Amino acid sequence: MKIPFIKCHGSGNDFILIDEIEHNLSFTEEEREQLSILLCDRIDGVGSDGILFVMSSDKAEGRMRMFNSDGSEAEMCGNGLRCVARHMIEKTGKSRIAIQTEKAVLEVSQVEEIYPKIDTFSVAIEPVSFAPASLPLDVSENEIVDGWIPELSEKYKFTALSVPNPHIVAMVNKVDQEDLLEVGQKANQLPSVFPKGVNVSFVQVLEKNKIFVQTFERGVGLTNACGTAMSASSLVSTLLGPNELNQPIIVINKGGLVNCIVSKDQEGSFSIQLRGNGTNVFRAILDVNDSLDSFCLYGRETFDTENEIYEKLEQYAASQVGGES
Ligand SMILES: N[C@@H](CCC[C@H](N)C(=O)O)C(=O)O
């Protein structure tokens, strides 16, 4: 099977983007899972945090399905949606379109650069819910906002929310990566509390409207950045910390930076706009064998100029957090 793809990233959260419409491809559910495990492998595969399958939609200009590197499917992917937004905006020539995701049809658009010469895409992150059933999270409380989850940790308090994939967020004085790894692994081996697993983030306030976020992602592990987690963290640090509604919150991460704008409507529902890069690294073609357990890659073309420009953003982001990034 021949599969042309683009290797891309949002804040260093990297993906293999496969456009099924353009290349007349269609996979079974089992093939999507197997391809994700085969191709995302950082040693023997192409290496990425997940696969973005771009499909046709009768509700929007396109549809995104996102699979994690362990082969599980996620309800949503913020950094991935920016990469799909860029791809579809370039294809359609429109600067504002809609993309169907598992739980919602979401508006995406090209917007003002977040950093000089970085093409920037804004994606809507919604629906947002604090209802434990929406994650799902099996607790007796009506919601967990800066509260204890005793089965998980005696050291960190969490806020649980879906955006709409599941997240728990802890506000910390300083991000301890070893603790994050430990808590993240534990949370994802605790089906009595998190039946479908959960993304776990630690958030450090750098100053008003500026935070540093790191995430242990369900289905992957520690990543450079997670778009839905940075959106959830912006909301949580607005509720519990110094950040403000309707103002850009700068979110520094290990792979760069994004801006998040948190809004609340008249009914009290929250939504978040996530703005950041959608950078192409290279394009190539995969020749995958019938049993989907090996492949060869050919025709590789790199996007050198945009990657050189992105390095400047990375250096700037690293300078904003000293030891953290
Ligand atoms: N990195 C993504 C989220 C990917 C899915 C996540 N690991 C999950 O299983 O919910 C993002 O940028 O939002």
XYZ file of N, CA and C in Angstrom, residues 8 15 17-18 52-55 62-65 77-91 97 99-100 108 121 123 278:
102
model
N 4.407 16.769 10.296
C 4.154 18.161 10.691
C 4.136 18.258 12.217
N 3.180 14.936 14.234
C 2.155 14.072 13.641
C 2.544 13.644 12.233
N 0.525 13.299 8.910
C -0.782 13.695 8.367
C -1.015 12.918 7.063
N -2.102 12.169 7.028
C -2.447 11.386 5.827
C -3.765 11.915 5.275
N -2.736 11.919 12.039
C -3.932 12.702 11.702
C -4.462 12.180 10.382
N -5.648 11.589 10.396
C -6.271 11.123 9.166
C -7.234 12.219 8.708
N -7.018 12.747 7.493
C -7.904 13.788 6.945
C -8.888 13.107 5.998
N -10.172 13.246 6.303
C -11.211 12.526 5.569
C -12.257 13.507 5.057
N -13.801 19.329 5.811
C -13.038 18.100 5.993
C -13.278 17.547 7.387
N -12.758 16.341 7.612
C -12.923 15.711 8.914
C -11.542 15.261 9.401
N -11.283 15.404 10.708
C -10.023 14.928 11.275
C -10.296 13.794 12.243
N -9.559 12.691 12.061
C -9.532 11.664 13.118
C -8.091 11.566 13.588
N -7.767 16.828 19.193
C -6.323 17.092 19.243
C -6.097 18.531 18.783
N -5.748 19.400 19.705
C -5.640 20.831 19.393
C -4.463 21.153 18.488
N -3.280 20.622 18.815
C -2.104 20.906 17.977
C -2.288 20.268 16.597
N -2.858 19.072 16.578
C -3.102 18.381 15.309
C -4.112 19.123 14.463
N -5.134 19.685 15.104
C -6.165 20.402 14.345
C -5.567 21.632 13.651
N -4.573 22.263 14.293
C -3.914 23.407 13.622
C -3.180 22.944 12.360
N -2.557 21.746 12.437
C -1.852 21.225 11.248
C -2.861 20.887 10.146
N -3.988 20.299 10.538
C -5.033 19.969 9.553
C -5.624 21.268 9.001
N -5.798 22.270 9.873
C -6.323 23.573 9.435
C -5.417 24.151 8.352
N -4.122 24.147 8.598
C -3.175 24.688 7.608
C -3.310 23.935 6.283
N -3.339 22.603 6.397
C -3.411 21.763 5.197
C -4.682 22.078 4.391
N -5.815 22.157 5.082
C -7.095 22.367 4.392
C -7.240 23.805 3.891
N -6.690 24.762 4.651
C -6.745 26.165 4.230
C -5.906 26.337 2.955
N -4.743 25.677 2.912
C -3.916 25.754 1.699
C -4.622 25.084 0.522
N -5.312 23.968 0.800
C -5.982 23.244 -0.288
C -7.180 23.992 -0.846
N -12.442 28.041 7.645
C -13.235 26.867 7.258
C -13.687 26.121 8.514
N -13.940 22.187 10.350
C -13.429 20.810 10.306
C -14.265 19.974 11.285
N -14.708 18.832 10.805
C -15.475 17.929 11.681
C -14.495 17.122 12.537
N -11.933 26.835 12.124
C -10.483 27.057 12.132
C -10.185 28.189 11.146
N -2.428 29.600 13.063
C -3.784 29.095 12.856
C -4.513 29.079 14.195
N -7.789 27.604 16.295
C -8.798 26.540 16.286
C -9.658 26.663 17.538
N 1.448 25.680 12.652
C 1.140 24.387 12.037
C 2.259 24.220 11.030
